[in-house]
PDB file of C-alpha atoms in Angstrom:
ATOM      1  CA  MET Z   1     -12.214 -26.456  11.740  1.00 51.00           C
ATOM      2  CA  ASN Z   2      -9.788 -28.117  10.043  1.00 61.00           C
ATOM      3  CA  THR Z   3      -8.478 -26.844   6.789  1.00 67.00           C
ATOM      4  CA  THR Z   4      -5.620 -29.380   5.511  1.00 69.00           C
ATOM      5  CA  ASN Z   5      -8.988 -30.491   3.540  1.00 76.00           C
ATOM      6  CA  LEU Z   6      -9.671 -27.863   1.989  1.00 83.00           C
ATOM      7  CA  THR Z   7      -8.532 -27.533  -1.280  1.00 88.00           C
ATOM      8  CA  GLY Z   8      -8.381 -25.136  -4.666  1.00 91.00           C
ATOM      9  CA  PRO Z   9      -9.702 -20.864  -4.851  1.00 91.00           C
ATOM     10  CA  LEU Z  10      -9.770 -18.661  -1.229  1.00 92.00           C
ATOM     11  CA  THR Z  11     -13.406 -17.043  -1.378  1.00 87.00           C
ATOM     12  CA  ILE Z  12     -11.887 -13.860  -0.729  1.00 90.00           C
ATOM     13  CA  PRO Z  13      -8.543 -12.588  -1.386  1.00 90.00           C
ATOM     14  CA  MET Z  14      -5.996 -12.205   1.440  1.00 91.00           C
ATOM     15  CA  THR Z  15      -5.409  -8.429   0.632  1.00 93.00           C
ATOM     16  CA  ASN Z  16      -8.946  -8.569   1.182  1.00 93.00           C
ATOM     17  CA  ASP Z  17      -8.504  -5.395   3.804  1.00 91.00           C
ATOM     18  CA  TYR Z  18     -11.557  -6.432   5.695  1.00 92.00           C
ATOM     19  CA  LEU Z  19     -10.569  -9.752   5.690  1.00 93.00           C
ATOM     20  CA  PHE Z  20      -6.914  -8.340   6.815  1.00 95.00           C
ATOM     21  CA  ARG Z  21      -8.930  -5.658   9.859  1.00 94.00           C
ATOM     22  CA  ALA Z  22     -11.043  -8.869  10.815  1.00 94.00           C
ATOM     23  CA  LEU Z  23      -7.831 -11.411  10.698  1.00 95.00           C
ATOM     24  CA  LEU Z  24      -6.168  -9.199  14.011  1.00 96.00           C
ATOM     25  CA  GLN Z  25      -9.205  -7.984  15.611  1.00 95.00           C
ATOM     26  CA  GLN Z  26     -10.414 -11.504  15.556  1.00 94.00           C
ATOM     27  CA  ASN Z  27      -7.070 -13.660  16.654  1.00 96.00           C
ATOM     28  CA  ASN Z  28      -4.349 -11.823  18.850  1.00 96.00           C
ATOM     29  CA  LYS Z  29      -1.570 -14.501  18.481  1.00 96.00           C
ATOM     30  CA  VAL Z  30      -1.958 -14.050  14.324  1.00 97.00           C
ATOM     31  CA  LEU Z  31      -1.238  -9.965  15.842  1.00 97.00           C
ATOM     32  CA  LYS Z  32       1.415 -11.138  18.119  1.00 97.00           C
ATOM     33  CA  GLY Z  33       3.093 -12.910  15.980  1.00 97.00           C
ATOM     34  CA  LEU Z  34       2.997 -10.320  12.577  1.00 97.00           C
ATOM     35  CA  ILE Z  35       4.215  -7.030  14.450  1.00 97.00           C
ATOM     36  CA  SER Z  36       6.684 -10.247  16.268  1.00 97.00           C
ATOM     37  CA  SER Z  37       8.015 -10.862  12.542  1.00 97.00           C
ATOM     38  CA  LEU Z  38       7.718  -7.592  11.274  1.00 98.00           C
ATOM     39  CA  LEU Z  39       9.403  -5.312  14.161  1.00 98.00           C
ATOM     40  CA  HIS Z  40      12.069  -8.126  14.647  1.00 97.00           C
ATOM     41  CA  LEU Z  41      10.852  -9.529  18.103  1.00 97.00           C
ATOM     42  CA  SER Z  42      10.658 -12.439  19.881  1.00 96.00           C
ATOM     43  CA  LEU Z  43       7.506 -13.447  21.187  1.00 94.00           C
ATOM     44  CA  ASP Z  44       7.753 -13.639  24.620  1.00 95.00           C
ATOM     45  CA  GLU Z  45       9.583  -9.872  23.592  1.00 97.00           C
ATOM     46  CA  ILE Z  46       5.815  -9.297  22.866  1.00 97.00           C
ATOM     47  CA  ILE Z  47       3.955  -8.917  27.038  1.00 96.00           C
ATOM     48  CA  SER Z  48       0.852  -7.468  25.348  1.00 96.00           C
ATOM     49  CA  VAL Z  49      -0.977  -6.131  21.556  1.00 97.00           C
ATOM     50  CA  GLU Z  50      -4.266  -5.216  21.780  1.00 96.00           C
ATOM     51  CA  ILE Z  51      -6.079  -3.136  18.810  1.00 96.00           C
ATOM     52  CA  THR Z  52      -7.274   0.691  19.509  1.00 94.00           C
ATOM     53  CA  ASN Z  53      -9.788   0.810  17.767  1.00 92.00           C
ATOM     54  CA  PRO Z  54     -11.959  -2.553  16.888  1.00 91.00           C
ATOM     55  CA  ILE Z  55     -14.809  -2.466  14.675  1.00 87.00           C
ATOM     56  CA  GLU Z  56     -17.824  -4.597  14.808  1.00 86.00           C
ATOM     57  CA  LEU Z  57     -17.239  -7.151  12.660  1.00 86.00           C
ATOM     58  CA  GLY Z  58     -19.961  -7.922   9.892  1.00 79.00           C
ATOM     59  CA  LYS Z  59     -21.684  -4.013  10.132  1.00 77.00           C
ATOM     60  CA  SER Z  60     -21.307  -2.348   6.866  1.00 71.00           C
ATOM     61  CA  ILE Z  61     -19.440   0.159   6.562  1.00 65.00           C
ATOM     62  CA  ASP Z  62     -19.935   4.012   6.538  1.00 60.00           C
ATOM     63  CA  ALA Z  63     -17.826   7.611   5.680  1.00 46.00           C
ATOM     64  CA  LYS Z  64     -16.192   6.911   9.082  1.00 47.00           C
ATOM     65  CA  ASP Z  65     -14.949   3.568   8.548  1.00 46.00           C
ATOM     66  CA  PHE Z  66     -13.988   3.644   5.322  1.00 51.00           C
ATOM     67  CA  PHE Z  67     -10.421   3.561   5.687  1.00 57.00           C
ATOM     68  CA  LEU Z  68      -9.658   0.712   7.851  1.00 67.00           C
ATOM     69  CA  ASP Z  69      -6.333   1.732   9.579  1.00 86.00           C
ATOM     70  CA  ILE Z  70      -5.542  -0.543  12.631  1.00 94.00           C
ATOM     71  CA  LYS Z  71      -4.748   1.152  15.692  1.00 95.00           C
ATOM     72  CA  VAL Z  72      -2.373  -1.858  18.184  1.00 97.00           C
ATOM     73  CA  LEU Z  73      -1.056  -0.754  21.249  1.00 97.00           C
ATOM     74  CA  LEU Z  74       2.671  -2.733  21.787  1.00 97.00           C
ATOM     75  CA  ASN Z  75       3.641  -3.526  25.108  1.00 97.00           C
ATOM     76  CA  SER Z  76       1.987  -0.815  27.077  1.00 94.00           C
ATOM     77  CA  ASP Z  77       3.814   2.183  25.738  1.00 92.00           C
ATOM     78  CA  THR Z  78       4.062   1.938  21.421  1.00 96.00           C
ATOM     79  CA  ILE Z  79       1.574   2.894  19.199  1.00 96.00           C
ATOM     80  CA  ILE Z  80       1.598   0.593  16.236  1.00 97.00           C
ATOM     81  CA  ASN Z  81      -0.354   1.954  12.823  1.00 96.00           C
ATOM     82  CA  LEU Z  82      -1.275  -0.879  10.148  1.00 96.00           C
ATOM     83  CA  GLU Z  83      -2.149  -0.413   7.173  1.00 94.00           C
ATOM     84  CA  MET Z  84      -2.999  -2.767   4.361  1.00 94.00           C
ATOM     85  CA  GLN Z  85      -3.035  -0.728   0.826  1.00 93.00           C
ATOM     86  CA  VAL Z  86      -4.681  -2.711  -1.901  1.00 91.00           C
ATOM     87  CA  ILE Z  87      -5.099   0.199  -4.896  1.00 89.00           C
ATOM     88  CA  ASN Z  88      -2.340   2.362  -5.624  1.00 90.00           C
ATOM     89  CA  GLN Z  89      -3.455   6.153  -5.328  1.00 87.00           C
ATOM     90  CA  HIS Z  90       0.255   7.374  -5.642  1.00 90.00           C
ATOM     91  CA  ASN Z  91      -0.192   9.280  -2.102  1.00 92.00           C
ATOM     92  CA  TRP Z  92       0.987   6.729   0.361  1.00 95.00           C
ATOM     93  CA  PRO Z  93       3.814   8.373   1.679  1.00 95.00           C
ATOM     94  CA  GLU Z  94       1.700  11.660   1.970  1.00 95.00           C
ATOM     95  CA  ARG Z  95      -0.682   9.124   4.083  1.00 92.00           C
ATOM     96  CA  SER Z  96       1.336   7.346   6.107  1.00 94.00           C
ATOM     97  CA  LEU Z  97       3.253  10.258   7.502  1.00 94.00           C
ATOM     98  CA  SER Z  98      -0.291  11.583   8.254  1.00 92.00           C
ATOM     99  CA  TYR Z  99      -1.477   9.022   9.999  1.00 91.00           C
ATOM    100  CA  LEU Z 100       1.712   8.419  12.075  1.00 93.00           C
ATOM    101  CA  CYS Z 101       2.079  12.135  12.846  1.00 92.00           C
ATOM    102  CA  ARG Z 102      -1.927  11.854  14.504  1.00 90.00           C
ATOM    103  CA  SER Z 103      -0.973   9.130  15.950  1.00 90.00           C
ATOM    104  CA  PHE Z 104       2.557  10.604  18.024  1.00 90.00           C
ATOM    105  CA  ASP Z 105       0.439  14.442  18.805  1.00 84.00           C
ATOM    106  CA  GLY Z 106      -1.473  12.241  21.655  1.00 79.00           C
ATOM    107  CA  LEU Z 107      -0.408  14.080  24.165  1.00 78.00           C
ATOM    108  CA  ASN Z 108      -2.759  15.096  26.998  1.00 78.00           C
ATOM    109  CA  ARG Z 109      -2.864  18.188  28.822  1.00 78.00           C
ATOM    110  CA  GLY Z 110      -0.120  18.154  30.857  1.00 78.00           C
ATOM    111  CA  GLU Z 111       1.539  16.028  29.801  1.00 83.00           C
ATOM    112  CA  ASP Z 112       5.187  16.506  29.028  1.00 87.00           C
ATOM    113  CA  TYR Z 113       6.240  15.231  25.845  1.00 87.00           C
ATOM    114  CA  LEU Z 114       9.541  12.945  26.757  1.00 88.00           C
ATOM    115  CA  GLU Z 115       5.689  10.664  27.932  1.00 87.00           C
ATOM    116  CA  ALA Z 116       5.073  10.765  24.176  1.00 90.00           C
ATOM    117  CA  ARG Z 117       4.842   7.246  22.763  1.00 93.00           C
ATOM    118  CA  PRO Z 118       6.898   5.309  20.198  1.00 95.00           C
ATOM    119  CA  VAL Z 119       5.098   5.183  17.097  1.00 96.00           C
ATOM    120  CA  ILE Z 120       5.576   3.120  14.146  1.00 97.00           C
ATOM    121  CA  GLN Z 121       3.416   3.259  10.589  1.00 97.00           C
ATOM    122  CA  ILE Z 122       3.757  -0.651   9.431  1.00 97.00           C
ATOM    123  CA  SER Z 123       2.003  -0.560   5.345  1.00 97.00           C
ATOM    124  CA  LEU Z 124       1.443  -3.918   3.889  1.00 97.00           C
ATOM    125  CA  LEU Z 125       1.185  -3.079   0.278  1.00 97.00           C
ATOM    126  CA  ASP Z 126       0.027  -4.938  -3.189  1.00 95.00           C
ATOM    127  CA  PHE Z 127       2.048  -2.909  -4.942  1.00 96.00           C
ATOM    128  CA  THR Z 128       5.988  -0.579  -5.539  1.00 97.00           C
ATOM    129  CA  LEU Z 129       6.355   2.162  -3.687  1.00 97.00           C
ATOM    130  CA  PHE Z 130       8.928   3.269  -5.373  1.00 97.00           C
ATOM    131  CA  PRO Z 131       9.481   1.378  -8.945  1.00 96.00           C
ATOM    132  CA  ALA Z 132      12.694   3.617  -9.365  1.00 97.00           C
ATOM    133  CA  TYR Z 133      14.044   1.956  -5.644  1.00 96.00           C
ATOM    134  CA  PRO Z 134      11.947  -1.505  -5.049  1.00 97.00           C
ATOM    135  CA  GLU Z 135      12.213  -2.958  -2.208  1.00 98.00           C
ATOM    136  CA  PHE Z 136      10.744  -5.980  -0.249  1.00 98.00           C
ATOM    137  CA  TYR Z 137      11.131  -4.956   3.813  1.00 98.00           C
ATOM    138  CA  ALA Z 138      11.716  -0.585   4.063  1.00 98.00           C
ATOM    139  CA  THR Z 139      12.342   0.815   6.898  1.00 97.00           C
ATOM    140  CA  TYR Z 140      12.802   4.793   7.110  1.00 97.00           C
ATOM    141  CA  GLN Z 141      13.820   6.994  10.209  1.00 95.00           C
ATOM    142  CA  LEU Z 142      14.544  10.385  11.039  1.00 94.00           C
ATOM    143  CA  LEU Z 143      18.496  10.785  10.080  1.00 94.00           C
ATOM    144  CA  ASN Z 144      21.121  13.242   9.723  1.00 96.00           C
ATOM    145  CA  VAL Z 145      20.951  13.806   6.024  1.00 94.00           C
ATOM    146  CA  LYS Z 146      25.546  13.830   6.306  1.00 96.00           C
ATOM    147  CA  ASN Z 147      25.925  12.046   9.229  1.00 95.00           C
ATOM    148  CA  TYR Z 148      23.281   9.588   9.782  1.00 93.00           C
ATOM    149  CA  ILE Z 149      22.601  10.331  13.603  1.00 95.00           C
ATOM    150  CA  LYS Z 150      19.129   9.074  14.406  1.00 94.00           C
ATOM    151  CA  TYR Z 151      17.303  12.246  15.518  1.00 95.00           C
ATOM    152  CA  SER Z 152      14.571  10.605  17.376  1.00 94.00           C
ATOM    153  CA  ASP Z 153      13.698   6.527  17.605  1.00 92.00           C
ATOM    154  CA  LYS Z 154       9.641   7.377  18.559  1.00 95.00           C
ATOM    155  CA  LEU Z 155       8.212   7.495  14.612  1.00 96.00           C
ATOM    156  CA  CYS Z 156       9.446   5.211  12.497  1.00 97.00           C
ATOM    157  CA  LEU Z 157       8.190   4.247   9.518  1.00 98.00           C
ATOM    158  CA  HIS Z 158       7.971   0.179   7.559  1.00 98.00           C
ATOM    159  CA  VAL Z 159       6.411  -1.067   3.844  1.00 98.00           C
ATOM    160  CA  LEU Z 160       5.716  -4.659   3.414  1.00 98.00           C
ATOM    161  CA  ASP Z 161       6.151  -4.466  -0.209  1.00 98.00           C
ATOM    162  CA  LEU Z 162       3.249  -7.693  -1.505  1.00 97.00           C
ATOM    163  CA  THR Z 163       4.802  -8.401  -4.785  1.00 97.00           C
ATOM    164  CA  ARG Z 164       8.652  -8.301  -4.416  1.00 97.00           C
ATOM    165  CA  THR Z 165       9.321 -10.475  -1.949  1.00 97.00           C
ATOM    166  CA  ASP Z 166      12.129 -11.721  -4.274  1.00 97.00           C
ATOM    167  CA  LEU Z 167      13.587  -9.046  -2.731  1.00 98.00           C
ATOM    168  CA  ALA Z 168      13.719 -10.855   0.660  1.00 98.00           C
ATOM    169  CA  THR Z 169      17.098 -10.735   1.942  1.00 98.00           C
ATOM    170  CA  GLU Z 170      18.759 -12.955   4.846  1.00 97.00           C
ATOM    171  CA  LYS Z 171      17.268 -10.674   7.636  1.00 97.00           C
ATOM    172  CA  ASP Z 172      13.854 -10.993   6.033  1.00 97.00           C
ATOM    173  CA  LYS Z 173      13.845 -14.275   5.716  1.00 97.00           C
ATOM    174  CA  GLN Z 174      15.429 -15.514   9.052  1.00 97.00           C
ATOM    175  CA  HIS Z 175      12.554 -13.321  10.845  1.00 97.00           C
ATOM    176  CA  GLN Z 176       9.372 -14.748   8.092  1.00 96.00           C
ATOM    177  CA  ILE Z 177       8.320 -12.387   7.038  1.00 97.00           C
ATOM    178  CA  ASP Z 178       8.108 -13.569   2.884  1.00 97.00           C
ATOM    179  CA  TYR Z 179       6.126 -15.725   4.846  1.00 96.00           C
ATOM    180  CA  TRP Z 180       3.307 -13.594   6.009  1.00 97.00           C
ATOM    181  CA  ALA Z 181       4.021 -11.850   2.658  1.00 97.00           C
ATOM    182  CA  ALA Z 182       2.941 -14.968   0.932  1.00 96.00           C
ATOM    183  CA  LEU Z 183      -0.066 -15.350   3.306  1.00 96.00           C
ATOM    184  CA  PHE Z 184      -1.262 -12.335   2.007  1.00 96.00           C
ATOM    185  CA  LYS Z 185      -0.414 -13.244  -1.684  1.00 96.00           C
ATOM    186  CA  ALA Z 186      -1.839 -16.701  -1.187  1.00 94.00           C
ATOM    187  CA  THR Z 187      -5.208 -17.486  -3.510  1.00 92.00           C
ATOM    188  CA  THR Z 188      -5.782 -20.889  -2.644  1.00 94.00           C
ATOM    189  CA  TRP Z 189      -5.314 -23.108   0.773  1.00 92.00           C
ATOM    190  CA  GLU Z 190      -3.162 -25.371  -0.966  1.00 93.00           C
ATOM    191  CA  GLU Z 191      -0.812 -22.227   0.191  1.00 93.00           C
ATOM    192  CA  LEU Z 192      -2.218 -21.537   3.381  1.00 92.00           C
ATOM    193  CA  ARG Z 193      -1.777 -25.259   4.179  1.00 90.00           C
ATOM    194  CA  MET Z 194       2.387 -24.990   2.734  1.00 91.00           C
ATOM    195  CA  LEU Z 195       2.834 -21.984   4.686  1.00 92.00           C
ATOM    196  CA  ALA Z 196       0.839 -23.390   8.491  1.00 91.00           C
ATOM    197  CA  ASP Z 197       3.419 -26.069   8.022  1.00 90.00           C
ATOM    198  CA  LYS Z 198       6.797 -23.641   8.864  1.00 89.00           C
ATOM    199  CA  ASN Z 199       4.829 -20.601  10.990  1.00 91.00           C
ATOM    200  CA  GLU Z 200       2.209 -21.800  13.442  1.00 92.00           C
ATOM    201  CA  SER Z 201       0.470 -18.086  13.424  1.00 94.00           C
ATOM    202  CA  ILE Z 202       0.280 -18.844   9.603  1.00 94.00           C
ATOM    203  CA  ALA Z 203      -1.481 -21.853  10.710  1.00 93.00           C
ATOM    204  CA  GLU Z 204      -3.694 -20.161  13.498  1.00 94.00           C
ATOM    205  CA  ALA Z 205      -4.090 -17.359  10.419  1.00 94.00           C
ATOM    206  CA  ALA Z 206      -5.569 -20.133   7.825  1.00 92.00           C
ATOM    207  CA  GLU Z 207      -8.210 -21.453   9.904  1.00 93.00           C
ATOM    208  CA  THR Z 208      -9.510 -17.601  10.956  1.00 94.00           C
ATOM    209  CA  VAL Z 209      -9.787 -16.815   7.766  1.00 93.00           C
ATOM    210  CA  TYR Z 210     -11.723 -19.864   7.435  1.00 91.00           C
ATOM    211  CA  ARG Z 211     -14.198 -19.186   9.926  1.00 91.00           C
ATOM    212  CA  LEU Z 212     -14.576 -15.188   8.389  1.00 92.00           C
ATOM    213  CA  SER Z 213     -15.456 -16.576   5.580  1.00 87.00           C
ATOM    214  CA  GLU Z 214     -17.911 -18.995   6.698  1.00 88.00           C
ATOM    215  CA  GLU Z 215     -19.678 -15.756   7.905  1.00 91.00           C
ATOM    216  CA  GLU Z 216     -22.272 -14.148   5.614  1.00 89.00           C
ATOM    217  CA  LYS Z 217     -22.231 -10.507   7.488  1.00 88.00           C
ATOM    218  CA  ILE Z 218     -18.198 -10.707   6.936  1.00 89.00           C
ATOM    219  CA  ARG Z 219     -17.639 -12.073   4.300  1.00 87.00           C
ATOM    220  CA  LEU Z 220     -20.797  -9.706   2.347  1.00 88.00           C
ATOM    221  CA  GLN Z 221     -18.505  -6.435   3.833  1.00 88.00           C
ATOM    222  CA  CYS Z 222     -15.115  -9.106   2.149  1.00 87.00           C
ATOM    223  CA  GLU Z 223     -16.873  -8.948  -1.271  1.00 87.00           C
ATOM    224  CA  ALA Z 224     -18.601  -4.885  -1.048  1.00 86.00           C
ATOM    225  CA  ARG Z 225     -14.814  -4.317  -0.130  1.00 84.00           C
ATOM    226  CA  GLU Z 226     -13.594  -6.102  -3.597  1.00 84.00           C
ATOM    227  CA  ASP Z 227     -16.716  -4.089  -5.504  1.00 83.00           C
ATOM    228  CA  TYR Z 228     -15.246  -0.944  -4.770  1.00 76.00           C
ATOM    229  CA  TYR Z 229     -11.046  -2.372  -5.797  1.00 76.00           C
ATOM    230  CA  ARG Z 230     -12.324  -3.035  -8.643  1.00 77.00           C
ATOM    231  CA  CYS Z 231     -14.180   0.375  -9.077  1.00 75.00           C
ATOM    232  CA  GLN Z 232     -11.228   2.452  -8.032  1.00 74.00           C
ATOM    233  CA  ARG Z 233      -8.924  -0.027 -10.744  1.00 70.00           C
ATOM    234  CA  ASP Z 234     -11.511   0.969 -13.439  1.00 66.00           C
ATOM    235  CA  ALA Z 235     -11.822   4.998 -12.454  1.00 69.00           C
ATOM    236  CA  ALA Z 236      -8.057   4.577 -12.387  1.00 67.00           C
ATOM    237  CA  ILE Z 237      -8.328   3.012 -16.551  1.00 71.00           C
ATOM    238  CA  LEU Z 238     -11.151   5.319 -17.610  1.00 72.00           C
ATOM    239  CA  LEU Z 239      -8.411   8.119 -16.085  1.00 70.00           C
ATOM    240  CA  GLU Z 240      -5.788   7.274 -17.970  1.00 73.00           C
ATOM    241  CA  ARG Z 241      -7.323   6.539 -21.076  1.00 78.00           C
ATOM    242  CA  ALA Z 242      -8.874   9.938 -20.970  1.00 76.00           C
ATOM    243  CA  GLU Z 243      -5.409  11.462 -20.032  1.00 77.00           C
ATOM    244  CA  ARG Z 244      -3.772   9.597 -23.253  1.00 80.00           C
ATOM    245  CA  GLY Z 245      -6.341  10.930 -25.723  1.00 80.00           C
ATOM    246  CA  LYS Z 246      -5.731  14.325 -23.894  1.00 82.00           C
ATOM    247  CA  GLN Z 247      -2.115  13.593 -24.900  1.00 83.00           C
ATOM    248  CA  GLU Z 248      -2.233  12.210 -28.039  1.00 81.00           C
ATOM    249  CA  ALA Z 249      -5.424  14.950 -28.856  1.00 83.00           C
ATOM    250  CA  GLN Z 250      -2.497  17.534 -28.542  1.00 85.00           C
ATOM    251  CA  GLN Z 251       0.406  16.444 -29.432  1.00 85.00           C
ATOM    252  CA  GLN Z 252      -1.249  15.838 -32.990  1.00 87.00           C
ATOM    253  CA  THR Z 253      -2.828  19.797 -32.423  1.00 87.00           C
ATOM    254  CA  GLN Z 254       0.320  20.228 -31.872  1.00 86.00           C
ATOM    255  CA  ASN Z 255       1.698  18.389 -34.985  1.00 87.00           C
ATOM    256  CA  ALA Z 256      -0.807  20.102 -37.399  1.00 85.00           C
ATOM    257  CA  LEU Z 257       0.816  23.491 -36.087  1.00 86.00           C
ATOM    258  CA  LYS Z 258       3.807  22.504 -36.758  1.00 87.00           C
ATOM    259  CA  GLN Z 259       2.805  21.230 -40.378  1.00 88.00           C
ATOM    260  CA  VAL Z 260       1.085  24.727 -40.760  1.00 86.00           C
ATOM    261  CA  GLN Z 261       4.144  26.288 -39.935  1.00 88.00           C
ATOM    262  CA  ASP Z 262       6.240  24.376 -42.445  1.00 86.00           C
ATOM    263  CA  LEU Z 263       3.864  25.255 -45.099  1.00 86.00           C
ATOM    264  CA  LYS Z 264       3.507  29.133 -44.067  1.00 87.00           C
ATOM    265  CA  GLN Z 265       7.638  28.676 -44.452  1.00 88.00           C
ATOM    266  CA  GLN Z 266       7.110  26.852 -48.583  1.00 87.00           C
ATOM    267  CA  VAL Z 267       5.142  29.566 -49.284  1.00 84.00           C
ATOM    268  CA  LYS Z 268       7.477  32.578 -47.863  1.00 87.00           C
ATOM    269  CA  GLN Z 269      10.759  31.251 -49.476  1.00 87.00           C
ATOM    270  CA  LEU Z 270       8.502  29.975 -52.710  1.00 84.00           C
ATOM    271  CA  THR Z 271       7.088  33.878 -52.554  1.00 86.00           C
ATOM    272  CA  GLU Z 272      10.854  34.916 -52.577  1.00 81.00           C
ATOM    273  CA  GLU Z 273      12.537  33.453 -54.751  1.00 79.00           C
ATOM    274  CA  LEU Z 274       9.860  33.699 -57.219  1.00 81.00           C
ATOM    275  CA  GLU Z 275      10.673  37.730 -56.819  1.00 81.00           C
ATOM    276  CA  GLN Z 276      13.541  38.056 -57.730  1.00 81.00           C
ATOM    277  CA  LEU Z 277      13.251  35.524 -60.635  1.00 79.00           C
ATOM    278  CA  ARG Z 278      10.569  38.920 -61.258  1.00 78.00           C
ATOM    279  CA  THR Z 279      13.686  40.433 -60.474  1.00 79.00           C
ATOM    280  CA  LYS Z 280      16.136  39.018 -63.051  1.00 75.00           C
ATOM    281  CA  GLN Z 281      13.290  39.113 -65.818  1.00 74.00           C
ATOM    282  CA  SER Z 282      12.838  43.128 -65.588  1.00 71.00           C
ATOM    283  CA  ILE Z 283      17.028  43.271 -65.037  1.00 63.00           C
TER     284      ILE Z 283
END
């Protein structure tokens, strides 16, 4: 299907984590292109990319599939965890470290520690992880805090903030990471077409997204995820309101207590003044 004639809003947001998984599972060329950009590799350096935890697309999500992280084996020797995260549950550093360490601790009995494969956690976030230190594309590794010597290059975390393309560096743009971020933030077919003209892998992505959105079972699962996002946002808003109400009630209680203390102090002062007057009169 040629998407050149499509116009208007996308049926499913590109940040939908089910669509994200379906897209990368359905089109290996898109997966290869995305990893090439994010890891600053040429396409020639990528011999193979294999998703090692595929799901049956269109099948209902149960509790076991709730976290739609994608496990990829790059060139048969590097493990990559890919995940799209839309809702900020304020625990991503801990969650991403948990994913990273679980993947690294995968030696079979009898294998030497030196045989442990490098593991890379790549997080695509629709929010800013550290608001005080915003960054479009950040890389984290184990380093000596004094001299910055790398402890090991077998553990690495990459974080792509889809909301801060304005902070993309020249290097980010050189590897077209800003194009990929724009793809996942796109809301219309016109935006997708504009990006597709500049990147072959993104052109493949646009075609695949159209086919996936036309498959009813897959579209229903994507819509179920959108419902989940809305419920999570509503719950967060209600929790924030409840917390704000609690804080306001606590502040009102503190104000009332202060007023009582002030009144007590005024009564005490007036009582002392009255006693002084009585003492003077008796003299």
